[in-house]
Amino acid sequence: MVIKSATFVVSNTKVSALPEANMPEYAFIGRSNVGKSSLINKLVNQNGLAKTSQKPGKTQLINHFLINEKWYIVDLPGYGYAKVSKTSREKWEKFIRAYLTKRENLQCVFVLIDSRLEPQKIDLEFCCWLGECGIPFALIYTKADKQSGVKTDQNVSKFHKSLKNWFEEIPPFFVTSSETGLGREKILEFIRQVNEDFVMPIIEKPNNNTQTS
Ligand code: GTP
Ligand code: MG
C-alpha cells in the first residue's frame, strides 16, 4: 500500500469524544518506550507525526491519525511505566480498556513487544485480556536492528511458546525496526487486506428523547 497522506486528527482523553467510527481503525499499544510512536512514523514515512521520546511515558492521550483519508492509526499511551502513580495507572486502565472494548470500527490492535527481551508478564497478560475480550490483535516485535537476527528469533519463539499456554493459535506477527524499515511493507499489506473487508459498523445513537408521537 502506498501512503499518500497522513494527518493528525485529534488527541483525546474521553472515549465519548473520539472521531466518528466510520472508517477502519488500528491501535498501537505496548509497554512504555517499546517504540509505538516511532513505528507509526516509519509506517507513514513521516518523522515527527507521532511524538517520540527517549523517556518513557511520552504518549499520554489517544491520538488519531488519518491515513490516505480512508483509515485511522491510533497511538496509545504505553503501559507498565513505573513512574506513574497508582491512581493514574488505574485511570489509564479504565480509559484504555473502555476504548479497546467499545470502539466499533477497531479492526486490529497491534501489540508491540520489545524483541530484545525475554517474554514479559505484563505483555502476556495484556494479550490474554485481549483474547478474553475477543478483540482481534497482532504482534509486532520492535527494535530488531538492535541485535542479531538469531537473538530476535529466539525471543520471538519464546514469546510464542508462552502464548501457547493460553492460545491455540498464534496471532499474526511482524518483526520490525523503525530504524531500517524492516516489517513495514508486511504490516501495510496486512492493513490493506483487512481494510478491504471493512463493513461499516451500525452505531447506536444515544436516545435524545425528541420523539414526538
Ligand atoms: P511512549 O509513548 O512513552 O509509551 O513510548 P513509545 O512506545 O511511543 O516509544 P517511542 O517511539 O517514543 O520510542 C522510544 C525510544 O526508542 C526512542 O528513543 C526511539 O528512538 C527508540 N526506538 C524506537 N523504535 C526503535 C527501533 O526500531 N530501533 C531503534 N534502534 N530504536 C528505536
Ligand atoms: Mg509514544
Short mmCIF file of C-alpha atoms and ligand atoms in Angstrom, two decimals:
data_model
loop_
_atom_site.label_atom_id
_atom_site.label_comp_id
_atom_site.label_asym_id
_atom_site.label_seq_id
_atom_site.Cartn_x
_atom_site.Cartn_y
_atom_site.Cartn_z
CA MET A 1 0.00 0.00 0.00
CA VAL A 2 1.28 3.45 -0.89
CA ILE A 3 0.90 6.09 1.80
CA LYS A 4 -0.32 9.27 0.11
CA SER A 5 -1.31 11.23 3.18
CA ALA A 6 -1.07 11.02 6.95
CA THR A 7 -2.51 13.74 9.13
CA PHE A 8 -3.05 14.27 12.83
CA VAL A 9 -6.75 14.46 13.64
CA VAL A 10 -7.29 14.75 17.38
CA SER A 11 -5.99 13.85 20.84
CA ASN A 12 -8.43 12.63 23.40
CA THR A 13 -8.94 11.60 26.98
CA LYS A 14 -12.61 10.80 26.51
CA VAL A 15 -13.95 7.77 24.71
CA SER A 16 -17.13 9.78 24.07
CA ALA A 17 -15.21 12.42 22.08
CA LEU A 18 -13.45 10.15 19.56
CA PRO A 19 -13.88 10.77 15.82
CA GLU A 20 -16.88 9.13 14.18
CA ALA A 21 -16.31 5.37 13.86
CA ASN A 22 -16.88 5.34 10.12
CA MET A 23 -13.50 4.07 8.88
CA PRO A 24 -11.30 1.11 9.76
CA GLU A 25 -9.05 1.76 12.75
CA TYR A 26 -5.81 0.19 14.02
CA ALA A 27 -4.50 0.82 17.53
CA PHE A 28 -0.83 0.57 18.57
CA ILE A 29 -0.21 -0.39 22.16
CA GLY A 30 2.60 -1.83 24.27
CA ARG A 31 4.94 -1.05 27.13
CA SER A 32 6.22 2.48 27.51
CA ASN A 33 9.21 3.13 25.26
CA VAL A 34 8.68 -0.04 23.18
CA GLY A 35 8.63 2.08 20.01
CA LYS A 36 4.94 2.66 19.16
CA SER A 37 5.23 6.26 18.02
CA SER A 38 8.47 5.59 16.11
CA LEU A 39 6.90 2.70 14.24
CA ILE A 40 3.83 4.75 13.33
CA ASN A 41 6.10 7.44 11.88
CA LYS A 42 8.01 4.83 9.91
CA LEU A 43 4.85 3.22 8.56
CA VAL A 44 3.61 6.53 7.18
CA ASN A 45 7.11 7.81 6.34
CA GLN A 46 6.63 10.99 8.30
CA ASN A 47 9.10 11.74 11.08
CA GLY A 48 7.56 13.72 13.89
CA LEU A 49 3.93 12.90 13.13
CA ALA A 50 3.59 10.86 16.32
CA LYS A 51 5.67 12.32 19.14
CA THR A 52 8.56 10.09 20.21
CA SER A 53 10.90 10.32 23.18
CA GLN A 54 13.82 8.58 24.84
CA LYS A 55 11.97 8.97 28.11
CA PRO A 56 9.08 6.57 28.67
CA GLY A 57 5.59 7.95 29.11
CA LYS A 58 5.62 10.44 26.22
CA THR A 59 2.28 9.47 24.70
CA GLN A 60 -0.45 10.28 27.22
CA LEU A 61 -3.54 10.58 25.08
CA ILE A 62 -5.48 8.63 22.48
CA ASN A 63 -4.10 10.16 19.27
CA HIS A 64 -5.89 9.68 15.96
CA PHE A 65 -4.10 9.93 12.62
CA LEU A 66 -5.99 9.73 9.33
CA ILE A 67 -4.18 7.79 6.61
CA ASN A 68 -4.95 8.14 2.89
CA GLU A 69 -8.24 9.69 4.04
CA LYS A 70 -9.53 6.14 4.43
CA TRP A 71 -8.36 4.63 7.71
CA TYR A 72 -7.13 5.56 11.17
CA ILE A 73 -3.98 4.80 13.09
CA VAL A 74 -4.26 5.30 16.84
CA ASP A 75 -1.23 5.92 19.03
CA LEU A 76 -1.95 4.93 22.63
CA PRO A 77 -0.11 5.63 25.88
CA GLY A 78 2.22 2.83 26.96
CA TYR A 79 1.57 0.50 29.87
CA GLY A 80 3.99 -0.62 32.57
CA TYR A 81 5.64 2.72 33.14
CA ALA A 82 6.87 2.53 36.74
CA LYS A 83 6.91 6.25 37.44
CA VAL A 84 3.17 6.83 37.37
CA SER A 85 1.02 6.87 40.48
CA LYS A 86 -1.41 4.05 41.22
CA THR A 87 -4.37 6.38 40.67
CA SER A 88 -3.22 7.49 37.23
CA ARG A 89 -2.43 3.91 36.29
CA GLU A 90 -5.94 2.87 37.27
CA LYS A 91 -7.37 5.81 35.35
CA TRP A 92 -5.31 4.76 32.31
CA GLU A 93 -6.51 1.18 32.52
CA LYS A 94 -10.15 2.19 32.73
CA PHE A 95 -9.90 4.59 29.85
CA ILE A 96 -7.85 2.37 27.50
CA ARG A 97 -9.93 -0.68 28.28
CA ALA A 98 -13.11 1.29 27.58
CA TYR A 99 -11.66 2.42 24.26
CA LEU A 100 -10.50 -1.07 23.24
CA THR A 101 -13.74 -2.81 24.17
CA LYS A 102 -16.17 -0.19 22.86
CA ARG A 103 -14.64 1.15 19.65
CA GLU A 104 -16.90 -0.23 16.92
CA ASN A 105 -14.53 0.33 13.98
CA LEU A 106 -11.40 -1.11 15.65
CA GLN A 107 -10.15 -3.77 13.23
CA CYS A 108 -6.98 -4.88 14.96
CA VAL A 109 -4.88 -3.99 17.99
CA PHE A 110 -1.16 -4.14 17.28
CA VAL A 111 0.57 -5.22 20.49
CA LEU A 112 4.20 -4.11 20.38
CA ILE A 113 6.78 -6.29 22.08
CA ASP A 114 10.46 -5.41 22.54
CA SER A 115 12.29 -8.08 20.53
CA ARG A 116 15.35 -7.80 22.81
CA LEU A 117 13.56 -9.06 25.89
CA GLU A 118 12.54 -12.43 27.24
CA PRO A 119 8.72 -12.78 27.48
CA GLN A 120 7.38 -10.17 29.89
CA LYS A 121 4.46 -10.99 32.16
CA ILE A 122 2.75 -7.67 31.51
CA ASP A 123 2.72 -8.28 27.72
CA LEU A 124 1.44 -11.83 28.09
CA GLU A 125 -1.29 -10.70 30.47
CA PHE A 126 -2.34 -7.94 28.11
CA CYS A 127 -2.58 -10.41 25.18
CA CYS A 128 -4.66 -12.73 27.37
CA TRP A 129 -7.01 -9.93 28.27
CA LEU A 130 -7.49 -9.07 24.57
CA GLY A 131 -8.15 -12.75 23.88
CA GLU A 132 -10.73 -12.97 26.69
CA CYS A 133 -12.50 -9.89 25.34
CA GLY A 134 -12.45 -11.28 21.80
CA ILE A 135 -10.55 -8.25 20.49
CA PRO A 136 -8.55 -9.13 17.34
CA PHE A 137 -4.85 -8.47 17.74
CA ALA A 138 -1.50 -8.97 16.02
CA LEU A 139 2.01 -8.89 17.50
CA ILE A 140 4.74 -6.52 16.42
CA TYR A 141 8.27 -7.21 17.64
CA THR A 142 10.20 -3.92 17.73
CA LYS A 143 13.83 -2.73 17.63
CA ALA A 144 15.11 -5.77 15.72
CA ASP A 145 18.06 -3.67 14.47
CA LYS A 146 19.48 -3.62 17.97
CA GLN A 147 20.62 -7.26 17.98
CA SER A 148 21.30 -10.25 15.72
CA GLY A 149 18.51 -11.93 13.78
CA VAL A 150 19.20 -15.13 15.69
CA LYS A 151 18.60 -13.44 19.03
CA THR A 152 15.38 -11.85 17.75
CA ASP A 153 14.12 -15.23 16.50
CA GLN A 154 14.88 -16.79 19.87
CA ASN A 155 12.89 -14.18 21.76
CA VAL A 156 10.01 -14.37 19.29
CA SER A 157 9.87 -18.17 19.70
CA LYS A 158 9.95 -17.86 23.48
CA PHE A 159 7.06 -15.39 23.46
CA HIS A 160 5.01 -17.64 21.19
CA LYS A 161 5.75 -20.63 23.39
CA SER A 162 4.45 -18.72 26.42
CA LEU A 163 1.35 -17.62 24.49
CA LYS A 164 0.62 -21.25 23.63
CA ASN A 165 -0.28 -21.76 27.29
CA TRP A 166 -3.40 -19.70 26.63
CA PHE A 167 -3.96 -19.59 22.89
CA GLU A 168 -4.49 -22.41 20.41
CA GLU A 169 -3.22 -20.31 17.54
CA ILE A 170 -0.52 -17.68 17.45
CA PRO A 171 -1.91 -14.40 16.07
CA PRO A 172 -0.33 -12.74 13.01
CA PHE A 173 3.09 -11.33 13.91
CA PHE A 174 5.68 -8.99 12.42
CA VAL A 175 9.35 -8.40 13.18
CA THR A 176 10.20 -4.72 12.74
CA SER A 177 12.72 -1.94 13.03
CA SER A 178 11.85 1.73 12.85
CA GLU A 179 15.48 2.40 12.01
CA THR A 180 15.73 0.17 8.92
CA GLY A 181 12.06 -0.11 7.95
CA LEU A 182 12.09 -3.89 8.43
CA GLY A 183 8.50 -5.21 8.53
CA ARG A 184 6.93 -2.01 7.20
CA GLU A 185 5.66 -3.41 3.89
CA LYS A 186 4.23 -6.52 5.54
CA ILE A 187 2.26 -4.51 8.09
CA LEU A 188 0.89 -2.18 5.41
CA GLU A 189 -0.13 -5.16 3.28
CA PHE A 190 -1.88 -6.72 6.28
CA ILE A 191 -3.78 -3.47 6.88
CA ARG A 192 -4.69 -3.20 3.19
CA GLN A 193 -6.24 -6.65 3.27
CA VAL A 194 -8.20 -6.01 6.45
CA ASN A 195 -9.42 -2.66 5.05
CA GLU A 196 -10.87 -4.49 2.04
CA ASP A 197 -13.22 -6.45 4.31
CA PHE A 198 -14.32 -3.45 6.37
CA VAL A 199 -18.04 -3.28 7.00
CA MET A 200 -19.43 -0.01 8.31
CA PRO A 201 -20.49 -0.63 11.92
CA ILE A 202 -24.04 0.07 12.99
CA ILE A 203 -23.70 2.60 15.75
CA GLU A 204 -26.45 3.16 18.25
CA LYS A 205 -27.18 6.84 18.64
CA PRO A 206 -27.89 7.98 22.21
CA ASN A 207 -31.62 8.44 22.87
CA ASN A 208 -32.18 12.19 22.94
CA ASN A 209 -35.87 11.98 23.91
CA THR A 210 -37.08 14.06 20.98
CA GLN A 211 -39.80 11.63 19.88
CA THR A 212 -42.97 13.48 19.12
CA SER A 213 -45.55 10.69 18.88
P1 GTP B 1 5.67 6.01 24.97
O1 GTP B 1 4.86 6.94 24.12
O2 GTP B 1 6.46 6.71 26.00
O3 GTP B 1 4.88 4.88 25.52
O4 GTP B 1 6.83 5.34 24.05
P2 GTP B 1 6.71 4.70 22.60
O5 GTP B 1 6.37 3.25 22.71
O6 GTP B 1 5.86 5.52 21.69
O7 GTP B 1 8.26 4.75 22.11
P3 GTP B 1 8.96 5.79 21.11
O8 GTP B 1 8.50 5.55 19.71
O9 GTP B 1 8.81 7.15 21.66
O10 GTP B 1 10.47 5.26 21.17
C1 GTP B 1 11.19 5.17 22.37
C2 GTP B 1 12.69 5.18 22.09
O11 GTP B 1 13.09 4.00 21.37
C3 GTP B 1 13.15 6.36 21.20
O12 GTP B 1 14.39 6.79 21.68
C4 GTP B 1 13.26 5.74 19.82
O13 GTP B 1 14.21 6.41 19.00
C5 GTP B 1 13.73 4.34 20.14
N1 GTP B 1 13.27 3.37 19.11
C6 GTP B 1 12.01 3.10 18.77
N2 GTP B 1 11.94 2.16 17.80
C7 GTP B 1 13.22 1.82 17.51
C8 GTP B 1 13.83 0.88 16.60
O14 GTP B 1 13.17 0.17 15.84
N3 GTP B 1 15.19 0.79 16.61
C9 GTP B 1 15.97 1.56 17.45
N4 GTP B 1 17.28 1.39 17.38
N5 GTP B 1 15.44 2.45 18.32
C10 GTP B 1 14.08 2.58 18.36
MG MG B 2 4.58 7.09 22.14
#
